[in-house]
Amino acid sequence: MLARVQSCAVLGVDAYPLAVEVDIRPGENKLFMVGLPDLAVKESRERVYSAIVNSGFRYPRGVVVVSLAPADIRKEGSAFDLPIAAGLLAADHQMQGQRLTQYALAGELALDGTLRPIEGALSMTMSARDQKLEGIILPPANAEEAGVVPGIDVIPANNLSEACGFIAGKIEIMPYRTDINAVMEQSRRNVPDFTDVKGQAHVKRALTIAAAGGHNVLMIGPPGTGKTMLASRLSGILPTMTFEEALETTRIYSVANGVKEKGKLILQRPFRSPHHTSTTVSISGGGAGAAPVPGEVSLAHNGVLFLDELPEFNRSALEVLRQPLEEGLVHIRRAQYAVTFPSRFMLVVAMNPCPCGCRSDPRKQCRCSHGEIQRYMGRLSGPLLDRIDLHAEVPALSYEELSDTRATGPTSAEVRATVQQARDRQRARYGKAYSCNAHLDPRAVREHCVPTESGGKLLEQAINQLGFSARAYDKVLRVARTLADLEDSDQITDNNIGEAIQYRTLDRQVS
């Protein structure tokens, strides 16, 4: 008998419909699997056999053909265990039910029939909804992320027996619905606070501006001055993610490898801090396998990508940042596939002023020669630095600042409220065209970032004296627009221009 079970497969961050067709005919006991399965899919025959037998069913006898359609796309992963097992049982008349055509199935089977979590459950659920299916049967560990998709029932089945019982109508399983408010409240706990950072009021100001406009930031200063600590608190002052942003981010984490957030709804803006030994592929994404995986630039989508000790990174790994910084996307093309991952993030980088780190520390003697400093700074390309909006010096702290036990400056919640107001102004101004000032294209800059006459003259002087590039000119105007938004003003004044220019003065120092 022929049986057909509906499932989904993931390519990039998107899922597409996949049909598991099973045909059983008399003959010698053999199983043939077609449809470009990879090794993990081929190994499912052993897992499926043990799961069926240990769940109290009989493994079908005869010649079994399992087809994964469409047949021209390579299939990877263990998510097809459950639909293959269900197809075998349906083709062998051990399980029947109208729900077999109304629900998609996905899940990895343990040898005892238990359902284990899979990758890409959120994308699969969205694909099943788009196919007008009534629901999808998934492992319980994937229910939280899948349960946010409206218009479809997410059925968490603990094992193969439960899944088959539900399909046959013998048992009922309540659809899972994720309580977004409860998850959001949980995600806000234990977030590091801005007041933990001693001193550095002007750097906090720069980070507030960056958060308000989505701008990239470079912090330069001696070791131990709080650069990493400041960066780690930036995601706590960013605006609360919208539901659409949360879905986008969760889809990426759902298909990623080795992330602790897998299976959860991501409501806290990501903060990614890769080590300086990270490879180009780990930064950009891709990989040698049949299925591409997102890199750090995509895992930081809608959040922060922090690169500490920037000059220590491989130059080729840094150069791949150019495309996502400009487009908010990273395009990966290999022999087997071509995918696009979203990668709209805030780039925050930190570095020492010299190899020993003491050049700007008034209490320590710098041991670096002029040539060593030049070579150290020369590891950074001008085009990459040109794409960073704000440059902030982080000086060494005095004893008085370090020993002060009082909370310094506003809390993260207070700063986030200010940032949210500025972002709300930007949304009202741009609608859906742009999410924040940092994303304005040159035409939008000319339309929305027009300074007053005195502000224009001040910017002209800076261009002539400091030699700003055309990109730096646009970035000064974008930052000035953010400063005006923080002041709840429609006009970009000379004070806004002047403060924006001061965050570009490191252009000459680090070149």
Short mmCIF file of C-alpha atoms in Angstrom, two decimals:
data_model
loop_
_atom_site.label_atom_id
_atom_site.label_comp_id
_atom_site.label_asym_id
_atom_site.label_seq_id
_atom_site.Cartn_x
_atom_site.Cartn_y
_atom_site.Cartn_z
CA MET A 1 0.00 0.00 0.00
CA LEU A 2 1.09 3.57 -0.63
CA ALA A 3 1.02 6.17 2.18
CA ARG A 4 1.85 9.86 2.05
CA VAL A 5 2.86 11.97 5.06
CA GLN A 6 3.36 15.72 4.97
CA SER A 7 6.48 17.24 6.52
CA CYS A 8 8.81 20.23 6.02
CA ALA A 9 12.52 20.72 5.37
CA VAL A 10 14.69 23.76 6.09
CA LEU A 11 17.04 25.54 3.67
CA GLY A 12 18.70 28.59 5.14
CA VAL A 13 16.14 30.05 7.54
CA ASP A 14 13.13 29.18 5.40
CA ALA A 15 11.24 25.88 5.23
CA TYR A 16 9.61 24.29 2.23
CA PRO A 17 6.95 21.54 1.96
CA LEU A 18 8.29 18.00 1.88
CA ALA A 19 6.26 14.86 1.22
CA VAL A 20 7.36 11.51 2.67
CA GLU A 21 5.92 8.78 0.45
CA VAL A 22 6.12 5.13 1.57
CA ASP A 23 5.29 2.14 -0.62
CA ILE A 24 5.33 -1.48 0.62
CA ARG A 25 5.13 -4.45 -1.74
CA PRO A 26 5.72 -8.18 -1.31
CA GLY A 27 9.27 -9.45 -1.56
CA GLU A 28 12.50 -9.81 0.35
CA ASN A 29 12.77 -7.51 3.38
CA LYS A 30 14.61 -4.44 2.06
CA LEU A 31 14.34 -0.68 2.48
CA PHE A 32 15.23 1.80 -0.26
CA MET A 33 15.39 5.51 0.49
CA VAL A 34 15.41 7.97 -2.44
CA GLY A 35 15.26 11.75 -2.77
CA LEU A 36 18.90 12.76 -2.13
CA PRO A 37 19.06 11.86 1.58
CA ASP A 38 22.30 12.62 3.41
CA LEU A 39 24.00 10.25 5.86
CA ALA A 40 21.90 11.39 8.84
CA VAL A 41 18.69 10.71 6.89
CA LYS A 42 19.92 7.31 5.69
CA GLU A 43 20.75 6.33 9.27
CA SER A 44 17.14 7.00 10.24
CA ARG A 45 16.22 3.47 9.09
CA GLU A 46 17.93 2.05 12.19
CA ARG A 47 16.37 4.58 14.55
CA VAL A 48 12.94 4.14 12.97
CA TYR A 49 13.14 0.34 13.17
CA SER A 50 13.97 0.35 16.89
CA ALA A 51 11.42 3.08 17.66
CA ILE A 52 8.60 1.21 15.91
CA VAL A 53 9.37 -2.12 17.60
CA ASN A 54 9.95 -0.61 21.05
CA SER A 55 6.71 1.37 20.78
CA GLY A 56 4.67 -1.83 20.45
CA PHE A 57 4.18 -1.80 16.67
CA ARG A 58 5.29 -4.34 14.06
CA TYR A 59 7.95 -3.33 11.57
CA PRO A 60 6.59 -3.82 8.01
CA ARG A 61 7.83 -6.75 5.97
CA GLY A 62 8.58 -6.77 2.26
CA VAL A 63 10.18 -4.28 -0.08
CA VAL A 64 9.85 -0.78 1.35
CA VAL A 65 10.51 2.34 -0.72
CA VAL A 66 10.69 5.70 1.04
CA SER A 67 10.70 8.76 -1.21
CA LEU A 68 11.47 12.29 0.00
CA ALA A 69 9.95 14.76 -2.43
CA PRO A 70 10.95 17.07 -4.03
CA ALA A 71 13.67 14.68 -5.12
CA ASP A 72 16.10 17.25 -6.55
CA ILE A 73 16.96 18.95 -3.21
CA ARG A 74 19.40 17.30 -0.81
CA LYS A 75 17.79 16.42 2.54
CA GLU A 76 19.78 16.76 5.76
CA GLY A 77 19.10 16.12 9.44
CA SER A 78 17.04 13.81 11.62
CA ALA A 79 13.70 15.64 11.50
CA PHE A 80 12.26 13.09 9.04
CA ASP A 81 12.32 10.19 11.52
CA LEU A 82 8.75 10.76 12.71
CA PRO A 83 7.11 11.20 9.27
CA ILE A 84 9.00 8.15 7.94
CA ALA A 85 7.84 6.03 10.89
CA ALA A 86 4.27 7.28 10.50
CA GLY A 87 4.38 6.54 6.78
CA LEU A 88 5.61 2.99 7.38
CA LEU A 89 2.84 2.30 9.88
CA ALA A 90 0.18 3.85 7.64
CA ALA A 91 1.35 1.90 4.59
CA ASP A 92 1.25 -1.31 6.68
CA HIS A 93 -2.34 -0.61 7.86
CA GLN A 94 -1.24 -0.31 11.50
CA MET A 95 -2.35 3.31 11.72
CA GLN A 96 -5.03 5.23 9.87
CA GLY A 97 -6.71 8.53 10.44
CA GLN A 98 -7.94 11.63 8.67
CA ARG A 99 -5.40 13.71 10.59
CA LEU A 100 -2.60 12.12 8.59
CA THR A 101 -3.44 14.48 5.72
CA GLN A 102 -4.26 17.47 7.94
CA TYR A 103 -1.06 17.66 10.01
CA ALA A 104 2.62 17.97 9.20
CA LEU A 105 5.05 15.81 11.19
CA ALA A 106 8.66 16.44 12.20
CA GLY A 107 10.87 14.99 14.91
CA GLU A 108 13.88 12.83 15.68
CA LEU A 109 13.18 9.43 17.20
CA ALA A 110 15.15 7.86 20.02
CA LEU A 111 15.45 4.08 20.00
CA ASP A 112 12.62 3.78 22.54
CA GLY A 113 10.31 5.97 20.43
CA THR A 114 10.81 9.20 22.39
CA LEU A 115 10.74 12.38 20.31
CA ARG A 116 13.88 14.49 20.47
CA PRO A 117 14.12 18.19 19.50
CA ILE A 118 14.97 19.22 15.96
CA GLU A 119 16.34 22.31 14.21
CA GLY A 120 14.15 24.76 12.34
CA ALA A 121 10.85 24.00 14.09
CA LEU A 122 9.64 27.61 13.86
CA SER A 123 10.25 27.81 10.11
CA MET A 124 8.56 24.42 9.65
CA THR A 125 5.50 25.57 11.56
CA MET A 126 5.24 28.72 9.44
CA SER A 127 5.56 26.59 6.30
CA ALA A 128 2.82 24.23 7.52
CA ARG A 129 0.54 27.20 8.19
CA ASP A 130 1.22 28.56 4.70
CA GLN A 131 0.19 25.16 3.30
CA LYS A 132 -3.20 25.62 5.01
CA LEU A 133 -2.61 22.58 7.21
CA GLU A 134 -4.54 22.30 10.46
CA GLY A 135 -1.46 21.74 12.60
CA ILE A 136 1.98 20.26 13.05
CA ILE A 137 3.14 17.48 15.38
CA LEU A 138 6.51 18.24 17.01
CA PRO A 139 8.69 17.18 19.97
CA PRO A 140 7.73 18.98 23.22
CA ALA A 141 11.14 20.71 23.36
CA ASN A 142 10.24 22.63 20.19
CA ALA A 143 6.76 23.64 21.33
CA GLU A 144 7.72 27.02 22.84
CA GLU A 145 9.28 28.44 19.68
CA ALA A 146 6.63 26.93 17.37
CA GLY A 147 3.73 27.94 19.64
CA VAL A 148 4.06 31.63 18.74
CA VAL A 149 2.85 31.10 15.17
CA PRO A 150 -0.83 32.11 14.92
CA GLY A 151 -3.36 30.24 12.83
CA ILE A 152 -2.02 26.71 13.32
CA ASP A 153 -2.15 24.07 16.09
CA VAL A 154 1.19 22.96 17.53
CA ILE A 155 0.81 19.42 18.91
CA PRO A 156 3.62 18.37 21.30
CA ALA A 157 3.92 14.58 21.23
CA ASN A 158 6.24 12.90 23.73
CA ASN A 159 6.82 9.76 21.67
CA LEU A 160 5.83 7.82 18.57
CA SER A 161 2.91 6.11 20.32
CA GLU A 162 1.35 9.45 21.31
CA ALA A 163 1.81 10.86 17.80
CA CYS A 164 0.18 7.80 16.23
CA GLY A 165 -2.61 7.79 18.80
CA PHE A 166 -3.37 11.44 18.06
CA ILE A 167 -3.35 10.85 14.29
CA ALA A 168 -5.71 7.87 14.69
CA GLY A 169 -8.02 9.92 16.92
CA LYS A 170 -7.53 7.59 19.90
CA ILE A 171 -6.10 10.29 22.15
CA GLU A 172 -6.31 14.09 22.25
CA ILE A 173 -3.36 16.41 22.81
CA MET A 174 -4.02 20.05 23.61
CA PRO A 175 -2.32 22.47 21.18
CA TYR A 176 0.55 24.40 22.73
CA ARG A 177 0.31 28.18 22.92
CA THR A 178 3.33 30.18 24.01
CA ASP A 179 2.62 32.83 26.66
CA ILE A 180 4.61 35.65 25.10
CA ASN A 181 4.18 38.01 28.07
CA ALA A 182 5.54 35.42 30.50
CA VAL A 183 8.49 34.64 28.22
CA MET A 184 9.21 38.35 27.80
CA GLU A 185 9.18 38.91 31.57
CA GLN A 186 11.56 35.99 32.05
CA SER A 187 13.91 37.26 29.35
CA ARG A 188 14.29 40.63 31.08
CA ARG A 189 15.56 39.11 34.30
CA ASN A 190 19.25 39.05 35.10
CA VAL A 191 20.06 41.57 32.36
CA PRO A 192 23.28 43.47 33.31
CA ASP A 193 22.57 47.07 34.26
CA PHE A 194 24.27 50.24 33.03
CA THR A 195 24.80 51.43 36.60
CA ASP A 196 27.28 48.59 37.19
CA VAL A 197 29.83 50.50 35.10
CA LYS A 198 31.92 52.96 37.09
CA GLY A 199 32.33 56.42 35.56
CA GLN A 200 32.67 56.67 31.75
CA ALA A 201 29.70 59.04 31.49
CA HIS A 202 30.67 60.25 28.02
CA VAL A 203 31.00 56.66 26.74
CA LYS A 204 27.56 55.85 28.14
CA ARG A 205 26.31 58.90 26.30
CA ALA A 206 27.82 57.58 23.05
CA LEU A 207 26.19 54.17 23.58
CA THR A 208 22.84 55.83 24.30
CA ILE A 209 23.09 57.69 20.99
CA ALA A 210 24.08 54.48 19.23
CA ALA A 211 21.11 52.59 20.68
CA ALA A 212 18.70 55.39 19.83
CA GLY A 213 19.72 55.45 16.16
CA GLY A 214 21.04 51.92 15.59
CA HIS A 215 24.56 53.23 14.98
CA ASN A 216 27.84 51.30 15.02
CA VAL A 217 30.38 52.12 17.73
CA LEU A 218 34.15 51.89 18.17
CA MET A 219 35.61 52.12 21.70
CA ILE A 220 39.33 52.68 22.07
CA GLY A 221 41.20 52.74 25.35
CA PRO A 222 43.68 50.94 27.63
CA PRO A 223 42.91 47.45 28.97
CA GLY A 224 40.65 47.23 32.01
CA THR A 225 38.77 50.49 31.45
CA GLY A 226 35.36 48.86 31.02
CA LYS A 227 35.00 48.52 27.23
CA THR A 228 33.75 44.93 27.36
CA MET A 229 31.54 45.68 30.36
CA LEU A 230 29.95 48.63 28.57
CA ALA A 231 29.35 46.62 25.39
CA SER A 232 27.69 43.75 27.28
CA ARG A 233 25.10 46.17 28.67
CA LEU A 234 24.18 47.70 25.34
CA SER A 235 21.52 45.12 24.47
CA GLY A 236 19.76 46.02 27.75
CA ILE A 237 19.14 49.61 26.62
CA LEU A 238 17.97 48.77 23.11
CA PRO A 239 14.23 49.04 22.41
CA THR A 240 12.07 46.02 23.18
CA MET A 241 11.86 43.72 20.17
CA THR A 242 8.64 43.73 18.22
CA PHE A 243 6.86 40.41 17.64
CA GLU A 244 8.04 40.37 14.01
CA GLU A 245 11.66 40.94 15.09
CA ALA A 246 11.35 38.16 17.67
CA LEU A 247 10.10 35.76 14.99
CA GLU A 248 12.94 36.68 12.63
CA THR A 249 15.57 36.18 15.34
CA THR A 250 14.07 32.94 16.65
CA ARG A 251 14.00 31.46 13.14
CA ILE A 252 17.74 32.03 12.85
CA TYR A 253 18.50 30.46 16.22
CA SER A 254 16.17 27.58 15.41
CA VAL A 255 18.37 26.47 12.51
CA ALA A 256 21.73 27.34 14.08
CA ASN A 257 24.19 24.87 15.53
CA GLY A 258 25.54 24.97 19.07
CA VAL A 259 23.42 27.78 20.53
CA LYS A 260 21.99 27.46 24.02
CA GLU A 261 18.83 29.38 23.04
CA LYS A 262 17.65 26.64 20.67
CA GLY A 263 13.99 25.75 21.15
CA LYS A 264 13.18 29.03 22.87
CA LEU A 265 11.45 32.19 21.72
CA ILE A 266 14.10 34.94 21.50
CA LEU A 267 12.70 38.15 22.98
CA GLN A 268 15.90 39.65 24.38
CA ARG A 269 18.02 41.28 21.70
CA PRO A 270 21.01 39.02 20.93
CA PHE A 271 24.51 39.89 22.07
CA ARG A 272 27.17 37.95 20.17
CA SER A 273 30.86 38.19 21.05
CA PRO A 274 32.95 35.83 18.87
CA HIS A 275 36.60 35.16 19.74
CA HIS A 276 39.25 36.89 17.66
CA THR A 277 40.36 33.50 16.30
CA SER A 278 36.97 33.04 14.58
CA THR A 279 37.16 32.05 10.93
CA THR A 280 35.58 33.82 7.99
CA VAL A 281 32.92 31.10 7.67
CA SER A 282 31.99 31.26 11.36
CA ILE A 283 31.50 35.02 11.02
CA SER A 284 29.61 35.06 7.72
CA GLY A 285 27.91 31.65 7.78
CA GLY A 286 27.72 28.81 5.28
CA GLY A 287 29.88 25.76 5.90
CA ALA A 288 30.92 22.74 3.91
CA GLY A 289 27.80 20.64 4.58
CA ALA A 290 24.74 20.25 2.40
CA ALA A 291 22.74 22.66 4.58
CA PRO A 292 24.17 26.15 5.22
CA VAL A 293 24.23 27.45 8.78
CA PRO A 294 24.01 31.08 9.94
CA GLY A 295 27.17 32.79 11.14
CA GLU A 296 27.74 35.35 13.85
CA VAL A 297 26.51 38.24 11.68
CA SER A 298 23.12 36.48 11.43
CA LEU A 299 23.00 35.29 15.04
CA ALA A 300 23.39 38.97 15.98
CA HIS A 301 20.39 39.95 13.80
CA ASN A 302 18.26 42.60 15.56
CA GLY A 303 20.92 42.78 18.29
CA VAL A 304 24.60 43.50 18.89
CA LEU A 305 27.75 42.00 17.37
CA PHE A 306 30.69 42.80 19.66
CA LEU A 307 34.25 42.33 18.42
CA ASP A 308 36.76 42.73 21.24
CA GLU A 309 40.44 43.32 20.43
CA LEU A 310 39.47 44.25 16.88
CA PRO A 311 43.00 44.34 15.37
CA GLU A 312 43.56 40.72 16.46
CA PHE A 313 40.83 39.44 14.13
CA ASN A 314 41.77 37.95 10.80
CA ARG A 315 41.49 40.69 8.20
CA SER A 316 39.47 38.53 5.81
CA ALA A 317 36.99 37.81 8.62
CA LEU A 318 36.54 41.54 9.15
CA GLU A 319 36.10 42.32 5.47
CA VAL A 320 33.05 40.03 5.22
CA LEU A 321 31.29 42.49 7.53
CA ARG A 322 31.00 45.07 4.77
CA GLN A 323 28.01 43.53 2.96
CA PRO A 324 25.82 42.92 6.04
CA LEU A 325 26.67 46.37 7.39
CA GLU A 326 25.49 47.97 4.16
CA GLU A 327 22.57 45.70 3.17
CA GLY A 328 21.48 43.97 6.38
CA LEU A 329 21.83 40.67 4.51
CA VAL A 330 24.57 38.14 3.83
CA HIS A 331 24.47 36.18 0.58
CA ILE A 332 26.16 32.77 0.60
CA ARG A 333 26.71 30.84 -2.61
CA ARG A 334 28.25 27.38 -2.74
CA ALA A 335 28.22 24.60 -5.31
CA GLN A 336 25.22 22.92 -3.65
CA TYR A 337 23.16 25.97 -2.62
CA ALA A 338 22.66 29.71 -2.62
CA VAL A 339 20.95 31.23 0.43
CA THR A 340 20.47 34.64 2.01
CA PHE A 341 20.54 35.12 5.78
CA PRO A 342 19.24 38.28 7.49
CA SER A 343 22.01 40.14 9.32
CA ARG A 344 20.90 43.57 10.47
CA PHE A 345 22.87 44.27 13.65
CA MET A 346 24.67 46.98 15.58
CA LEU A 347 28.42 46.54 15.32
CA VAL A 348 30.32 47.41 18.50
CA VAL A 349 34.11 47.04 18.43
CA ALA A 350 36.76 47.62 21.07
CA MET A 351 40.51 47.98 20.72
CA ASN A 352 43.60 49.18 22.52
CA PRO A 353 45.36 52.33 21.31
CA CYS A 354 48.59 50.36 20.73
CA PRO A 355 49.90 46.78 21.07
CA CYS A 356 50.76 47.19 24.77
CA GLY A 357 47.60 49.22 25.41
CA CYS A 358 49.24 52.01 27.41
CA ARG A 359 49.56 54.79 24.82
CA SER A 360 46.59 56.77 26.18
CA ASP A 361 47.09 55.80 29.85
CA PRO A 362 48.62 58.76 31.75
CA ARG A 363 49.86 56.48 34.56
CA LYS A 364 51.74 53.95 32.43
CA GLN A 365 54.62 54.14 30.01
CA CYS A 366 53.95 52.94 26.47
CA ARG A 367 56.63 50.50 25.26
CA CYS A 368 55.58 50.48 21.60
CA SER A 369 57.60 52.10 18.84
CA HIS A 370 55.99 54.31 16.24
CA GLY A 371 56.36 51.54 13.65
CA GLU A 372 54.68 48.98 15.91
CA ILE A 373 51.74 51.33 16.49
CA GLN A 374 51.41 51.95 12.76
CA ARG A 375 51.43 48.24 11.98
CA TYR A 376 48.89 47.60 14.74
CA MET A 377 46.52 50.23 13.39
CA GLY A 378 47.20 49.13 9.84
CA ARG A 379 45.46 45.81 10.50
CA LEU A 380 42.16 47.67 10.20
CA SER A 381 40.96 48.66 6.76
CA GLY A 382 39.82 52.20 6.14
CA PRO A 383 36.52 51.10 4.51
CA LEU A 384 35.55 49.13 7.63
CA LEU A 385 36.35 52.00 9.99
CA ASP A 386 34.44 54.30 7.68
CA ARG A 387 31.31 52.22 8.32
CA ILE A 388 31.48 52.86 12.08
CA ASP A 389 29.41 55.89 13.07
CA LEU A 390 30.69 56.70 16.56
CA HIS A 391 34.24 56.61 17.90
CA ALA A 392 34.56 56.94 21.68
CA GLU A 393 37.71 57.08 23.81
CA VAL A 394 37.51 55.08 27.03
CA PRO A 395 40.08 56.53 29.48
CA ALA A 396 41.57 54.86 32.54
CA LEU A 397 39.53 55.36 35.71
CA SER A 398 40.77 57.22 38.78
CA TYR A 399 40.78 55.74 42.27
CA GLU A 400 37.87 57.97 43.23
CA GLU A 401 35.76 56.60 40.40
CA LEU A 402 36.69 52.99 41.12
CA SER A 403 36.04 53.23 44.86
CA ASP A 404 32.70 55.05 44.53
CA THR A 405 30.04 52.59 45.77
CA ARG A 406 27.12 54.69 44.62
CA ALA A 407 25.20 53.87 41.45
CA THR A 408 26.49 56.11 38.68
CA GLY A 409 24.18 57.47 36.04
CA PRO A 410 20.72 56.30 34.98
CA THR A 411 19.67 52.65 35.04
CA SER A 412 19.31 50.56 31.90
CA ALA A 413 15.52 50.80 32.20
CA GLU A 414 15.67 54.61 32.30
CA VAL A 415 18.03 54.77 29.33
CA ARG A 416 15.89 52.27 27.42
CA ALA A 417 12.83 54.48 27.92
CA THR A 418 14.71 57.45 26.42
CA VAL A 419 15.94 55.31 23.55
CA GLN A 420 12.44 53.96 22.91
CA GLN A 421 11.05 57.50 22.61
CA ALA A 422 13.69 58.37 20.02
CA ARG A 423 12.97 55.17 18.06
CA ASP A 424 9.24 55.91 18.18
CA ARG A 425 9.91 59.29 16.56
CA GLN A 426 11.88 57.55 13.82
CA ARG A 427 9.11 55.01 13.18
CA ALA A 428 6.56 57.80 12.93
CA ARG A 429 8.80 59.65 10.47
CA TYR A 430 9.82 56.77 8.20
CA GLY A 431 6.96 54.29 8.57
CA LYS A 432 8.08 50.87 7.33
CA ALA A 433 10.69 52.28 4.95
CA TYR A 434 13.45 52.44 7.58
CA SER A 435 13.62 51.07 11.12
CA CYS A 436 16.11 53.65 12.45
CA ASN A 437 18.36 56.54 11.40
CA ALA A 438 21.42 54.37 10.84
CA HIS A 439 19.66 52.55 7.98
CA LEU A 440 18.87 55.66 5.92
CA ASP A 441 20.19 55.57 2.37
CA PRO A 442 21.86 58.68 0.86
CA ARG A 443 18.62 59.92 -0.70
CA ALA A 444 16.79 59.65 2.65
CA VAL A 445 19.68 61.43 4.37
CA ARG A 446 19.26 64.39 2.01
CA GLU A 447 15.52 64.43 2.71
CA HIS A 448 15.39 63.90 6.48
CA CYS A 449 18.79 65.05 7.78
CA VAL A 450 18.96 68.69 6.68
CA PRO A 451 20.79 70.83 9.28
CA THR A 452 20.12 74.46 10.03
CA GLU A 453 22.21 77.07 8.23
CA SER A 454 24.67 77.38 11.11
CA GLY A 455 24.86 73.62 11.42
CA GLY A 456 25.63 73.31 7.72
CA LYS A 457 28.50 75.82 7.99
CA LEU A 458 29.96 73.93 10.95
CA LEU A 459 29.82 70.67 9.00
CA GLU A 460 31.48 72.35 6.01
CA GLN A 461 34.40 73.44 8.20
CA ALA A 462 34.79 69.93 9.57
CA ILE A 463 34.79 68.40 6.08
CA ASN A 464 37.49 70.81 4.90
CA GLN A 465 39.69 70.50 7.99
CA LEU A 466 39.32 66.79 8.87
CA GLY A 467 38.97 65.39 5.37
CA PHE A 468 35.85 63.30 6.01
CA SER A 469 34.83 60.89 3.25
CA ALA A 470 31.39 61.00 1.64
CA ARG A 471 30.33 58.07 3.80
CA ALA A 472 31.57 59.82 6.96
CA TYR A 473 29.64 62.95 5.91
CA ASP A 474 26.41 60.94 5.72
CA LYS A 475 27.13 59.27 9.04
CA VAL A 476 27.63 62.61 10.79
CA LEU A 477 24.22 63.71 9.52
CA ARG A 478 22.58 60.44 10.63
CA VAL A 479 24.08 60.75 14.13
CA ALA A 480 23.01 64.41 14.30
CA ARG A 481 19.48 63.32 13.32
CA THR A 482 19.51 60.87 16.24
CA LEU A 483 20.71 63.57 18.64
CA ALA A 484 17.81 65.77 17.55
CA ASP A 485 15.41 62.85 18.09
CA LEU A 486 16.77 62.38 21.61
CA GLU A 487 15.97 66.06 22.21
CA ASP A 488 12.49 65.53 20.71
CA SER A 489 13.31 68.12 18.05
CA ASP A 490 12.60 68.24 14.33
CA GLN A 491 15.54 70.58 13.64
CA ILE A 492 19.17 69.47 13.42
CA THR A 493 21.03 72.31 15.13
CA ASP A 494 24.70 73.26 15.15
CA ASN A 495 24.96 71.69 18.63
CA ASN A 496 23.78 68.36 17.17
CA ILE A 497 26.27 68.64 14.31
CA GLY A 498 29.10 69.58 16.69
CA GLU A 499 28.48 66.60 18.98
CA ALA A 500 28.21 64.25 16.00
CA ILE A 501 31.52 65.53 14.63
CA GLN A 502 33.33 64.93 17.91
CA TYR A 503 32.50 61.22 17.59
CA ARG A 504 34.43 61.13 14.28
CA THR A 505 37.66 62.74 15.52
CA LEU A 506 39.31 59.34 15.97
CA ASP A 507 39.37 58.98 12.16
CA ARG A 508 42.70 60.78 12.08
CA GLN A 509 44.08 59.14 15.23
CA VAL A 510 43.58 55.51 14.17
CA SER A 511 44.67 55.95 10.58
#
